[in-house]
mmCIF file of C-alpha atoms in Angstrom:
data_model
loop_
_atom_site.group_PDB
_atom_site.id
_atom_site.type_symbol
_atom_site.label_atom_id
_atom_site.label_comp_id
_atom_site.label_asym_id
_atom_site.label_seq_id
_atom_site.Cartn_x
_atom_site.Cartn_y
_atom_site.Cartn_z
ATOM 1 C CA UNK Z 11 79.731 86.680 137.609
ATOM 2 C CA UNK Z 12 78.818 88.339 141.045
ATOM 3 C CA UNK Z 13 75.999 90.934 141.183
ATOM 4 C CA UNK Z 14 78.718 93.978 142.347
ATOM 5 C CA UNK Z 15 80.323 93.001 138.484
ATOM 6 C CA UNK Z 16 76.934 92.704 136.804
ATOM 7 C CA UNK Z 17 76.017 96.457 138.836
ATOM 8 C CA UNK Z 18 79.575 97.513 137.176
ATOM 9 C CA UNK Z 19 79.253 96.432 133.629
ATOM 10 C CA UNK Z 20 75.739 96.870 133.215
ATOM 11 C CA UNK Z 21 73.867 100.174 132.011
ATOM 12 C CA UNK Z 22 72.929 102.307 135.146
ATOM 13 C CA UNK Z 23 69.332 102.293 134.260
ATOM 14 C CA UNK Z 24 68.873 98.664 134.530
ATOM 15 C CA UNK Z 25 70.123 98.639 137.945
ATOM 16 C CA UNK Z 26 67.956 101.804 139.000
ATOM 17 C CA UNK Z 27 64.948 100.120 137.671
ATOM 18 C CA UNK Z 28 65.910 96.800 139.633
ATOM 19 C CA UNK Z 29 66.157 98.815 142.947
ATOM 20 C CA UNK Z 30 62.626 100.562 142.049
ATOM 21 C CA UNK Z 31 61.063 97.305 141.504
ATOM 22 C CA UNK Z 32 62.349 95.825 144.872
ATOM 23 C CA UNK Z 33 61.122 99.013 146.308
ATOM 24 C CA UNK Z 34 57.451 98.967 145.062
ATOM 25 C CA UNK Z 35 56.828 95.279 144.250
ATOM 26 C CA UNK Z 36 58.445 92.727 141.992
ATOM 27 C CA UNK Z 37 56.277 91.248 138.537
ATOM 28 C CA UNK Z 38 56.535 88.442 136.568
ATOM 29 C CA UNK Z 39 57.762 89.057 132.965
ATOM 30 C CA UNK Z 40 58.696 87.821 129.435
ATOM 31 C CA UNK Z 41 61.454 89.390 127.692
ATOM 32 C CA UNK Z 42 61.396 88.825 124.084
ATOM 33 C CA UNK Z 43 65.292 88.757 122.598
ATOM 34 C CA UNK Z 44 65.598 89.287 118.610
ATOM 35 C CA UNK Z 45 68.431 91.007 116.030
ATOM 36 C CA UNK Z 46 67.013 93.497 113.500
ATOM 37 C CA UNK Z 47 68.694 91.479 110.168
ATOM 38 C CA UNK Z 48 68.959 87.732 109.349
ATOM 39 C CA UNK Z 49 71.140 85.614 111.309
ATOM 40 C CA UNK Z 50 72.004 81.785 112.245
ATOM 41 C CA UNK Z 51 71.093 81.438 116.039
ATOM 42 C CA UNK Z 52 74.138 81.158 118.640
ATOM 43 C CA UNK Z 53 72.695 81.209 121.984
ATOM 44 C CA UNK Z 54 74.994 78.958 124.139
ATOM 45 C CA UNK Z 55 76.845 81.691 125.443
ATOM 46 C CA UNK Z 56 74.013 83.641 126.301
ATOM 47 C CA UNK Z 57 71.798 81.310 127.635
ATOM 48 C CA UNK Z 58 74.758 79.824 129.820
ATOM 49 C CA UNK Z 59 75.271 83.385 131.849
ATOM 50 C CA UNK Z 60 71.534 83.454 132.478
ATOM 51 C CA UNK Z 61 71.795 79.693 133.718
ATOM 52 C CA UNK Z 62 74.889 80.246 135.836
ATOM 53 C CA UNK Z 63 73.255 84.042 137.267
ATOM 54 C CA UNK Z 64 69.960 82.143 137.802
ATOM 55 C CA UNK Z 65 71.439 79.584 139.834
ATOM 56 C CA UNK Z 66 73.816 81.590 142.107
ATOM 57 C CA UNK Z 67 70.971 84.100 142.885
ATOM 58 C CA UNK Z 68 68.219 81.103 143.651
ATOM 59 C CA UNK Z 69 65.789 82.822 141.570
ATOM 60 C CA UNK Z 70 64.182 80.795 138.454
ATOM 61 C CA UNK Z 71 64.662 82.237 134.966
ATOM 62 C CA UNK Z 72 63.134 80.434 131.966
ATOM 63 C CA UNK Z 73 64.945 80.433 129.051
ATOM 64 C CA UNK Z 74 62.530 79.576 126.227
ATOM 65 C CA UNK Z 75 65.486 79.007 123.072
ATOM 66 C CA UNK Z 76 62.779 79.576 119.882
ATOM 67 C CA UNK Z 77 65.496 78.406 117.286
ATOM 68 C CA UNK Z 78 67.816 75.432 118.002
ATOM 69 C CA UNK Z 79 71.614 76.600 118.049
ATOM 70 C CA UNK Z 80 72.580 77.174 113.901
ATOM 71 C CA UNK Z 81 68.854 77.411 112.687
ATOM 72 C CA UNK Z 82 68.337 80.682 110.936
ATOM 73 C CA UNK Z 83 66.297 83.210 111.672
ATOM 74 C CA UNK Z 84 64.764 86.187 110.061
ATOM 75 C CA UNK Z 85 65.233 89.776 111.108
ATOM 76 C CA UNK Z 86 62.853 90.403 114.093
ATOM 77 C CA UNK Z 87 62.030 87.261 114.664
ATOM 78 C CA UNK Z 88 62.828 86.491 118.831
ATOM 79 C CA UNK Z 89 65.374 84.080 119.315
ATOM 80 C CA UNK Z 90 64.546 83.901 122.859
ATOM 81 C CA UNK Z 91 61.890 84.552 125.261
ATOM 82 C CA UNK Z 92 63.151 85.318 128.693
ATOM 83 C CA UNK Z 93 60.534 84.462 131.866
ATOM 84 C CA UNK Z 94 61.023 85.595 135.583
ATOM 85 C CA UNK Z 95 61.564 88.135 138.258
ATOM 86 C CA UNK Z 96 61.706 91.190 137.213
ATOM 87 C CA UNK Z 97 63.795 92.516 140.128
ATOM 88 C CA UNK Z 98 66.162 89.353 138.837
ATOM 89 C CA UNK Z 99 66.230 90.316 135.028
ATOM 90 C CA UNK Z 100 66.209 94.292 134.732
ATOM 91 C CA UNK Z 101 70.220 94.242 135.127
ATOM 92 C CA UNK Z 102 71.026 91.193 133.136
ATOM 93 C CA UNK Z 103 69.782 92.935 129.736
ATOM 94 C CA UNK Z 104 73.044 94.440 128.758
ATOM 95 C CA UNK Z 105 75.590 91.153 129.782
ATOM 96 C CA UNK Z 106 73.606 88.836 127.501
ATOM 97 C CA UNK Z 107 72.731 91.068 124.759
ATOM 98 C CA UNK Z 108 76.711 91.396 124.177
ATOM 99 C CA UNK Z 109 76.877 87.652 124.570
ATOM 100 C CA UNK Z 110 73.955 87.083 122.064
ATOM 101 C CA UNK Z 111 74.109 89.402 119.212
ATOM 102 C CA UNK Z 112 78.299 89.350 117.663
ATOM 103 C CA UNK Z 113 77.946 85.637 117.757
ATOM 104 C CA UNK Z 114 74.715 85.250 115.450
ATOM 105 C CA UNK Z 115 75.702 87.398 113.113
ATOM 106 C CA UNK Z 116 79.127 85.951 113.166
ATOM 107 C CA UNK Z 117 78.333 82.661 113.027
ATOM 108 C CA UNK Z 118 76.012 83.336 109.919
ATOM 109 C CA UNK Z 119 78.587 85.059 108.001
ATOM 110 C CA UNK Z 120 80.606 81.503 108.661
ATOM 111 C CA UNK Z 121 77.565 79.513 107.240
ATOM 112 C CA UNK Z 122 77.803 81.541 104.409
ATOM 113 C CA UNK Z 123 81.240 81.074 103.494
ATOM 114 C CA UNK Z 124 81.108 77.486 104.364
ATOM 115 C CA UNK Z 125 78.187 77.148 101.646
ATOM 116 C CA UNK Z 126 79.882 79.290 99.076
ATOM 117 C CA UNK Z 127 82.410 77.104 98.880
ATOM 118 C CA UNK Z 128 81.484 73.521 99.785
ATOM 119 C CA UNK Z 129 84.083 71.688 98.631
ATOM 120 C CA UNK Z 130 86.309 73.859 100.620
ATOM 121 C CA UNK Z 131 87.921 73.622 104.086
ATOM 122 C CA UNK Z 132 88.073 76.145 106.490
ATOM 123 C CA UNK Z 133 90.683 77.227 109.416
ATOM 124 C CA UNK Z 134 89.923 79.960 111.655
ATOM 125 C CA UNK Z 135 91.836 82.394 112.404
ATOM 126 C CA UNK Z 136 90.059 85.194 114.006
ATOM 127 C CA UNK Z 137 91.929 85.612 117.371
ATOM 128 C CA UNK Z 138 94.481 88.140 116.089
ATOM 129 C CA UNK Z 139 91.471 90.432 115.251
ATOM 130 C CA UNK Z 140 89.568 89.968 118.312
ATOM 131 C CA UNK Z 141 89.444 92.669 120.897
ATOM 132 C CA UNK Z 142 90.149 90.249 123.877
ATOM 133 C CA UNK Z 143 89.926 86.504 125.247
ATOM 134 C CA UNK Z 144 86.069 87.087 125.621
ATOM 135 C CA UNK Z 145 85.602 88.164 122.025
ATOM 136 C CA UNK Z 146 87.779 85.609 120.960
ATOM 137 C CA UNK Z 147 86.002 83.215 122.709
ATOM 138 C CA UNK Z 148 82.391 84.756 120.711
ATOM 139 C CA UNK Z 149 84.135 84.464 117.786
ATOM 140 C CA UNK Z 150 85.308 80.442 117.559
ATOM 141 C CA UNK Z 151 82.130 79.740 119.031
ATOM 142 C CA UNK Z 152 79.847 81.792 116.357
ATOM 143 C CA UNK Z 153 82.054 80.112 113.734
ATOM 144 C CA UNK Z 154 81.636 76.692 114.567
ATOM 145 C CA UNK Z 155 78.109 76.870 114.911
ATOM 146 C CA UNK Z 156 78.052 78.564 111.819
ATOM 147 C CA UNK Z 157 80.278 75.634 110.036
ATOM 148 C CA UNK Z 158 78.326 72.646 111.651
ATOM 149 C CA UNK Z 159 75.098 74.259 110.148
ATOM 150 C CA UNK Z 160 76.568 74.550 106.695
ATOM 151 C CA UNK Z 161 77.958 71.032 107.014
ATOM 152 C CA UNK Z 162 74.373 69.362 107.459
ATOM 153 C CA UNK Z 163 74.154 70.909 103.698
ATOM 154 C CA UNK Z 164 77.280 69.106 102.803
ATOM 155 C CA UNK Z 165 79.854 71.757 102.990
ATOM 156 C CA UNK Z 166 82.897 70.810 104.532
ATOM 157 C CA UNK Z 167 83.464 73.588 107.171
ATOM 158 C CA UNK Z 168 85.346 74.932 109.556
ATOM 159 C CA UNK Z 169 88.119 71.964 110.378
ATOM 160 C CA UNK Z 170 90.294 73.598 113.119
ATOM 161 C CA UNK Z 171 91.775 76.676 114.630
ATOM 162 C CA UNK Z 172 94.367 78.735 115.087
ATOM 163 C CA UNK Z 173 94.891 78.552 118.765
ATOM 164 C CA UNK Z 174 94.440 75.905 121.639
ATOM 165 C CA UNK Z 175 92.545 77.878 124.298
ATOM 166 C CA UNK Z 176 89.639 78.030 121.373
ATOM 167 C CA UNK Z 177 90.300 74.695 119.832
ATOM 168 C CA UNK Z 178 87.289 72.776 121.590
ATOM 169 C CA UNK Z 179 84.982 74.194 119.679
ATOM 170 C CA UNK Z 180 85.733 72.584 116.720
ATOM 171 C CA UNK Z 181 86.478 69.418 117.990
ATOM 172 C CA UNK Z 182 89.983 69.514 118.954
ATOM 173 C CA UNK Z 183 92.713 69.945 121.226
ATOM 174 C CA UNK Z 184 94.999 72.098 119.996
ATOM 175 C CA UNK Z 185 95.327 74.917 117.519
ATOM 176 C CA UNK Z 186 96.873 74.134 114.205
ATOM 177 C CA UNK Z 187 99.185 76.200 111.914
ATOM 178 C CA UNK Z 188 102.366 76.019 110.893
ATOM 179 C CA UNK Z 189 104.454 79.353 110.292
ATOM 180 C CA UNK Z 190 104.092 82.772 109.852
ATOM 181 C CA UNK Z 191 106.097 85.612 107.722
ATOM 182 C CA UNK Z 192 108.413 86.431 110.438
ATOM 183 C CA UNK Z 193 109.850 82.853 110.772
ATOM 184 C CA UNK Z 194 110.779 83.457 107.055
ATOM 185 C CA UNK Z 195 112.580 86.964 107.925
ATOM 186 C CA UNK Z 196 114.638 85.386 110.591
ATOM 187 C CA UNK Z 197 115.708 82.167 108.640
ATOM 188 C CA UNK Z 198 116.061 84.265 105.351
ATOM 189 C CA UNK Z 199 114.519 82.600 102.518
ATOM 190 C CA UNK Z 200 111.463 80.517 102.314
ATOM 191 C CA UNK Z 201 113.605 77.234 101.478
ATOM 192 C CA UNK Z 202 115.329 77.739 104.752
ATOM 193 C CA UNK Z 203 111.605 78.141 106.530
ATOM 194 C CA UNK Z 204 110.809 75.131 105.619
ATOM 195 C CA UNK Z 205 113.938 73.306 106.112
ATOM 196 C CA UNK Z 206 113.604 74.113 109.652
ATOM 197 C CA UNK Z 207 109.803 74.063 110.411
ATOM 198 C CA UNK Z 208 110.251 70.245 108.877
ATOM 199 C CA UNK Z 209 113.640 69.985 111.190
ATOM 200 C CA UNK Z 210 111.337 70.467 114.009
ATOM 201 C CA UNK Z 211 108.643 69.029 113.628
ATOM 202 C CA UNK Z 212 109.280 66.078 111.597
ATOM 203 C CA UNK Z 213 106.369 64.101 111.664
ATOM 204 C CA UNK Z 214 103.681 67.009 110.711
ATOM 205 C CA UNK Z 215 102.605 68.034 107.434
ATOM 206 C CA UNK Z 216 104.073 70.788 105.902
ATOM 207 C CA UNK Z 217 102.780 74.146 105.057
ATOM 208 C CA UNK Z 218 104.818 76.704 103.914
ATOM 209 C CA UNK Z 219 103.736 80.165 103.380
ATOM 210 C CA UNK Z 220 105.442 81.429 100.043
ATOM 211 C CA UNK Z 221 104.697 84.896 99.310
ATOM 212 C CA UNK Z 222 107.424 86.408 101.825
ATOM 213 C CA UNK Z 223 109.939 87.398 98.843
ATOM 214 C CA UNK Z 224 107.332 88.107 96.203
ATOM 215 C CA UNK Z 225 108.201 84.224 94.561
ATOM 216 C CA UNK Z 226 105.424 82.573 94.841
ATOM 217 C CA UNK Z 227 105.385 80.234 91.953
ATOM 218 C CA UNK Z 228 109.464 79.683 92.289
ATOM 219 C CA UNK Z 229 109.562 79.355 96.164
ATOM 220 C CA UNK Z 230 106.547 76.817 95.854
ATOM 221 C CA UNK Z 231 108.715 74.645 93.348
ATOM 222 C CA UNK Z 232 111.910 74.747 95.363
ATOM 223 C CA UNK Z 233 110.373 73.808 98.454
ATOM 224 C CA UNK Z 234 108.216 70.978 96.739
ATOM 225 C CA UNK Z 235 111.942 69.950 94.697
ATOM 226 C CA UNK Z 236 113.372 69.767 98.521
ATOM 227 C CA UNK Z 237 110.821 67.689 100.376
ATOM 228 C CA UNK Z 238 109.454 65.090 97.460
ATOM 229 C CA UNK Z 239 108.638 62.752 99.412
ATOM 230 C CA UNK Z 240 106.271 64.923 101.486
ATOM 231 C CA UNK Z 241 104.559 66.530 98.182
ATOM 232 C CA UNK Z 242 103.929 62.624 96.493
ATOM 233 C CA UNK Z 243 102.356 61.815 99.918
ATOM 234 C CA UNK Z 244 99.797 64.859 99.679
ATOM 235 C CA UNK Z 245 101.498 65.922 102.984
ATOM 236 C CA UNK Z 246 102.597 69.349 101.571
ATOM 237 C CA UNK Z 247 100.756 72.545 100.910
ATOM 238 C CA UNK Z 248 101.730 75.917 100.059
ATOM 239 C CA UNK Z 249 99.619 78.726 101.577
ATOM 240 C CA UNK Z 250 98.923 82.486 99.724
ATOM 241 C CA UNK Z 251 98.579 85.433 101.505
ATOM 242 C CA UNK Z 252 100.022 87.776 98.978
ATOM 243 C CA UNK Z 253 99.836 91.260 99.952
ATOM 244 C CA UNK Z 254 96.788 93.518 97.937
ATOM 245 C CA UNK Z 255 99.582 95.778 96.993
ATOM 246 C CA UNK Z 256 100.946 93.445 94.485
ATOM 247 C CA UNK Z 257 100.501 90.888 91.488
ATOM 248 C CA UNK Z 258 101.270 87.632 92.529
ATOM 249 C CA UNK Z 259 104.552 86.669 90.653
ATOM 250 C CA UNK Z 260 103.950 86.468 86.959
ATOM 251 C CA UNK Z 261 100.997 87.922 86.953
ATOM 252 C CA UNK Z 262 99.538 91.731 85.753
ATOM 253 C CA UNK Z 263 96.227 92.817 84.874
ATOM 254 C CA UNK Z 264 96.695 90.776 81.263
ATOM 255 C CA UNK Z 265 98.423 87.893 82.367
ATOM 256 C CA UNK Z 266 96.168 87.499 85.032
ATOM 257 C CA UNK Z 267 93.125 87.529 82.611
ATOM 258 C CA UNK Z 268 94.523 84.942 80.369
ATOM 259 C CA UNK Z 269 94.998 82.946 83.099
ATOM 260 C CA UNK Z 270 91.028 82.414 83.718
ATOM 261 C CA UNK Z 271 90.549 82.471 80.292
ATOM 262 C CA UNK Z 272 92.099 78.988 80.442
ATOM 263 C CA UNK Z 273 90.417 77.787 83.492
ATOM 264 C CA UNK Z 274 87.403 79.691 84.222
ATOM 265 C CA UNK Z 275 86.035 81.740 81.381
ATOM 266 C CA UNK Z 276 82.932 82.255 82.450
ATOM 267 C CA UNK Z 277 83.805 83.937 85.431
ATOM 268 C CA UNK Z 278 85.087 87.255 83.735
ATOM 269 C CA UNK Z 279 82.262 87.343 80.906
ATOM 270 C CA UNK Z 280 79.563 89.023 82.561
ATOM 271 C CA UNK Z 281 79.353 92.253 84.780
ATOM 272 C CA UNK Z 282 81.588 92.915 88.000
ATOM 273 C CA UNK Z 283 81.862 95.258 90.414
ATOM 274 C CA UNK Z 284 85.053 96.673 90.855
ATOM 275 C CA UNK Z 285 85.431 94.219 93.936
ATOM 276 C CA UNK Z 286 84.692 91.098 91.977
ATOM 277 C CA UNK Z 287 87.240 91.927 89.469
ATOM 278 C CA UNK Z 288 89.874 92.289 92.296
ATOM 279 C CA UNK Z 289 89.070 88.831 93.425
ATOM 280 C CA UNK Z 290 89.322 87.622 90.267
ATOM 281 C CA UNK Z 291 92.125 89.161 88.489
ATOM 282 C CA UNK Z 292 93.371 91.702 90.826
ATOM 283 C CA UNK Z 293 96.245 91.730 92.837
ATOM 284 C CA UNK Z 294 96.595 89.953 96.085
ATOM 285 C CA UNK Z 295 95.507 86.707 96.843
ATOM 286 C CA UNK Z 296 93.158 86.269 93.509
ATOM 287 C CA UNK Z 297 91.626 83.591 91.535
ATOM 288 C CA UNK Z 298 93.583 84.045 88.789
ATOM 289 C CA UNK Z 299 96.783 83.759 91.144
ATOM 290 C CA UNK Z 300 95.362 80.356 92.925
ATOM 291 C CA UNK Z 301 94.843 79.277 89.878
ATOM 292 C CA UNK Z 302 98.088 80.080 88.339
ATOM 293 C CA UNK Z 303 99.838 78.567 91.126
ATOM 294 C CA UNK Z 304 98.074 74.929 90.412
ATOM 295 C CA UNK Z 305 98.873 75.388 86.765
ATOM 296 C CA UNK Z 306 102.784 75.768 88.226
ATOM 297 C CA UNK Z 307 102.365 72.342 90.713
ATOM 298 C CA UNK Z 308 100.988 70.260 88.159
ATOM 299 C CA UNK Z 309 103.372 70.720 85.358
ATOM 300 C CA UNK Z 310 106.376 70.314 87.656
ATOM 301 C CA UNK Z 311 104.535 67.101 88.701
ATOM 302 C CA UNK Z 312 103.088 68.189 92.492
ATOM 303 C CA UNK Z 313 98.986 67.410 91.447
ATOM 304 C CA UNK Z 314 99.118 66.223 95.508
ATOM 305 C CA UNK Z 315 100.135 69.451 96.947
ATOM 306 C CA UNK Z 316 97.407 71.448 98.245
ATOM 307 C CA UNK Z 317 96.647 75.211 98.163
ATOM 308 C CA UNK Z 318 95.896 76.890 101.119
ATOM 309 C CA UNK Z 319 94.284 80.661 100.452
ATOM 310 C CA UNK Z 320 94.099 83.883 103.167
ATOM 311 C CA UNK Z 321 93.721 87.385 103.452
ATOM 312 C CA UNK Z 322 90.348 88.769 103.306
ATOM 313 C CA UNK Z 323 88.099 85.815 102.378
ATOM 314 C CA UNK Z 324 84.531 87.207 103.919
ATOM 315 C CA UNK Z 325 81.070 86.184 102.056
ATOM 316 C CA UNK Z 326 82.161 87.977 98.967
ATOM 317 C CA UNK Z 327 85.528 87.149 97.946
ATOM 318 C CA UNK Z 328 84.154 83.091 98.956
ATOM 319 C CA UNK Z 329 81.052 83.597 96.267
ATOM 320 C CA UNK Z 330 83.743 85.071 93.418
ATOM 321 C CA UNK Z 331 86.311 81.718 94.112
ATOM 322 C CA UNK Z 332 83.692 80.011 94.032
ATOM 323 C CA UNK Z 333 82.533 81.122 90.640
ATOM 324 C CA UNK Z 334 85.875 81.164 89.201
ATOM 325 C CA UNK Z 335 86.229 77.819 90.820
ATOM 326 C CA UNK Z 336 89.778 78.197 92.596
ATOM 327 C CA UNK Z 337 91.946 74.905 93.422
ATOM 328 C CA UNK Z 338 91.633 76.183 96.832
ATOM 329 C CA UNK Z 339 91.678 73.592 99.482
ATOM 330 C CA UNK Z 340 92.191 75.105 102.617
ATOM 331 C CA UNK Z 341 91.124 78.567 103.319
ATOM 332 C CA UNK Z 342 92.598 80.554 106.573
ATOM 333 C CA UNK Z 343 90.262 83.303 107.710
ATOM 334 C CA UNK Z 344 88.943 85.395 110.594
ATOM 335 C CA UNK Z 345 86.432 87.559 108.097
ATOM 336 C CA UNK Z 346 83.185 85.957 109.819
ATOM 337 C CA UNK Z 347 84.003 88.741 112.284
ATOM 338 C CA UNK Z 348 81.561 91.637 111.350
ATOM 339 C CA UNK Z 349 82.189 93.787 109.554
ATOM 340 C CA UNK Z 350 79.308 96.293 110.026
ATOM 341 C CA UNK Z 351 78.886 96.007 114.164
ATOM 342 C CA UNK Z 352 76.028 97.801 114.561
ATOM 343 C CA UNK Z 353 74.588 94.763 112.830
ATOM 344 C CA UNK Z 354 75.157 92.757 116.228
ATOM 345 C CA UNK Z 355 73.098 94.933 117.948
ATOM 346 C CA UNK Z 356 70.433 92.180 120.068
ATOM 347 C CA UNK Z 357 67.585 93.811 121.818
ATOM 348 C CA UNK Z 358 64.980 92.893 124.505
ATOM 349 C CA UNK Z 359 61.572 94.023 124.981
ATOM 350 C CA UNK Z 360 59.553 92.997 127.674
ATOM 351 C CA UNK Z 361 56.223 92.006 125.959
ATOM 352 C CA UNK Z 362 54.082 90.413 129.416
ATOM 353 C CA UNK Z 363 53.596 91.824 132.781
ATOM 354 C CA UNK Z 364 52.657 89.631 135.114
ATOM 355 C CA UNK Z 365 50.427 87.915 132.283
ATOM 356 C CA UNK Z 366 48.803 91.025 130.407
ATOM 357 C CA UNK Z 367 50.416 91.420 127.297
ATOM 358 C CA UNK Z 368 51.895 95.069 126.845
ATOM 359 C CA UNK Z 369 55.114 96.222 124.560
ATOM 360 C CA UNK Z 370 56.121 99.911 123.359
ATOM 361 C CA UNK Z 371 54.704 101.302 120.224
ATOM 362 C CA UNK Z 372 56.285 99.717 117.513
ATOM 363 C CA UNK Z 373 57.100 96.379 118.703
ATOM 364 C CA UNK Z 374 54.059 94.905 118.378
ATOM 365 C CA UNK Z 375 55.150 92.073 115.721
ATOM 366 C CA UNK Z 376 56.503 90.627 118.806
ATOM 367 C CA UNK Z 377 52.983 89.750 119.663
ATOM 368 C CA UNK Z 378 50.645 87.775 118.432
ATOM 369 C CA UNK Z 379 47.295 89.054 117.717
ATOM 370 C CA UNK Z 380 45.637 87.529 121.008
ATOM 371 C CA UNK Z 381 48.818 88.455 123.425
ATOM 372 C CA UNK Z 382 50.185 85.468 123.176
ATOM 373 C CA UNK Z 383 53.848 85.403 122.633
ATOM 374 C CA UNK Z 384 55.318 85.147 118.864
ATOM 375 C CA UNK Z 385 55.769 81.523 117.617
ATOM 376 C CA UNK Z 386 53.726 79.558 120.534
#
């Protein structure tokens, strides 16, 4: 980025204050860089603006990283300490705060999902809710830091994306995905979906979403009746994304309760908020639906075909399937995205000048008791 975009994107008091520092004397200073809540650390993105600004402007910045990329860190603690110019840093403060903050707390929201439900796999599929390529960008990032932390616990992660300009962040070259409600509309029923989808692309597995005409349980056994060979081989799944307006077929508040009673008792025998229940025996995509739909695969003799689960699976809904234990084996979601953004809010404080420790009122826990910087 050139210095006439950082002047245009950056607040207008940082460049003021670079212009009086240039006019009455540069200083040496440490910036200390920290989130006010818990988060998992993401500070590629960051740190590589400050590398790439550093270098084109031949003046040294050192970027002291204080927690490895997916460590977590507690609410004030700094996850970086910034040293240099002054006259070089005073207008970078905005451009990597945006960089910094969305992507911690992003990524930790995808290390908690990923632990809620190990056993799980996870697509993302964020991009349609991002506000931009730069966003979007954040947000595949911040997940799969978020999903490589939660696998060194043994979760299984994030395993892929929804879109190729994103996809090397998990590993891959290309987006995966296979079709989405409007392909039903124009081919007209869900059997027809598939038909083609497999037409086309022969030699890929098939995933076929099945809540288009409200038949969940009967589209899922046609399609699995018309492609047998695919749903012995384990190379068929049928994905959920039944709308929150509805019971998934079959289901109602009573049906949907029996249904756990079968599989997951103790799920629904203690106190729920009014969310829980909805995640567990609610309408939309639900336990008790997920569950209902394996009950439906293994009697017409599908055990192989997998369930794939969306719509609205943040932290929450994740800790509820997970306690209900839902057959779910792939989940699509974009929820890491905050939800609260004023959460993302990063700050910077400079805390030296020119090696005499000073920092506003307040901000002292930045400091150690001797001036020496937090954590050396």
């Amino acid at each position: 980025m050139r210095d006439e975009e950082i002047a245009g994107r950056t607040d207008s008091y940082f460049n003021r204050t670079r212009r009086i520092v240039e006019k009455f004397g540069d200083a040496r200073v440490t910036y200390a860089v920290f989130l006010r809540r818990p988060v998992v650390s993401a500070p590629r993105l960051a740190v590589e603006f400050l590398e790439a600004v550093s270098a084109r402007r031949g003046t040294p910045i050192e970027i002291e990283v204080k927690y490895p990329e997916g460590s977590w860190v507690g609410a004030g603690d700094p996850l970086l300490y910034l040293t240099g110019s002054f006259a070089c840093l005073a207008d970078l403060e905005t451009l990597y705060l945006q960089k910094l903050g969305p992507a911690c707390v992003a990524a930790h929201n995808a290390y908690q999902m990923c632990l809620e439900l190990p056993g799980t796999a996870f697509l993302a599929m964020e991009a349609r809710h991002c506000a931009g390529q730069e966003m979007q960008e954040m947000m595949a990032y911040a997940a799969s830091v978020g999903s490589a932390a939660a696998k060194r616990e043994g979760a299984r992660g994030f395993i892929g994306n929804a879109n190729d300009a994103t996809a090397h962040w998990f590993g891959a070259k290309a987006g995966r995905g296979t079709m989405p409600h409007a392909l039903i509309g124009y081919a007209g029923s869900t059997l027809r979906a598939a038909e083609m989808f497999h037409a086309t692309y022969p030699d890929d597995d098939l995933t076929v979403l099945v809540d288009y005409f409200g038949q969940e349980v009967t589209d899922s056994l046609a399609v699995c009746a018309r492609f047998p060979e695919l749903a012995a081989a384990g190379r068929m799944a049928v994905r959920l994304d039944t709308h929150g307006g509805r019971f998934l077929e079959g289901l109602d508040p009573a049906e949907s309760y029996a249904v756990l009673e079968r599989h997951a008792p103790a799920a629904i025998r203690r106190y729920r908020s009014e969310t829980e229940l909805r995640h567990l025996v609610g309408t939309g995509v639900s336990a008790a639906a997920i569950w209902r739909v394996r009950e439906a695969l293994d009697a017409a003799g599908y055990p192989k075909v997998r369930i794939v689960g969306s719509s609205g699976f943040g932290v929450g809904k994740c800790r509820v399937m997970a306690e209900a234990r839902a057959p779910l084996d792939l989940v699509g979601t974009g929820s890491f995205i905050p939800d609260l953004w004023s959460e993302t809010y990063a700050t910077a404080d400079i805390v030296d000048y020119d090696g005499v420790a000073r920092v506003k009122v307040g901000r002292e826990f930045l400091l150690r008791k001797n001036g020496q910087r937090r954590g050396s």
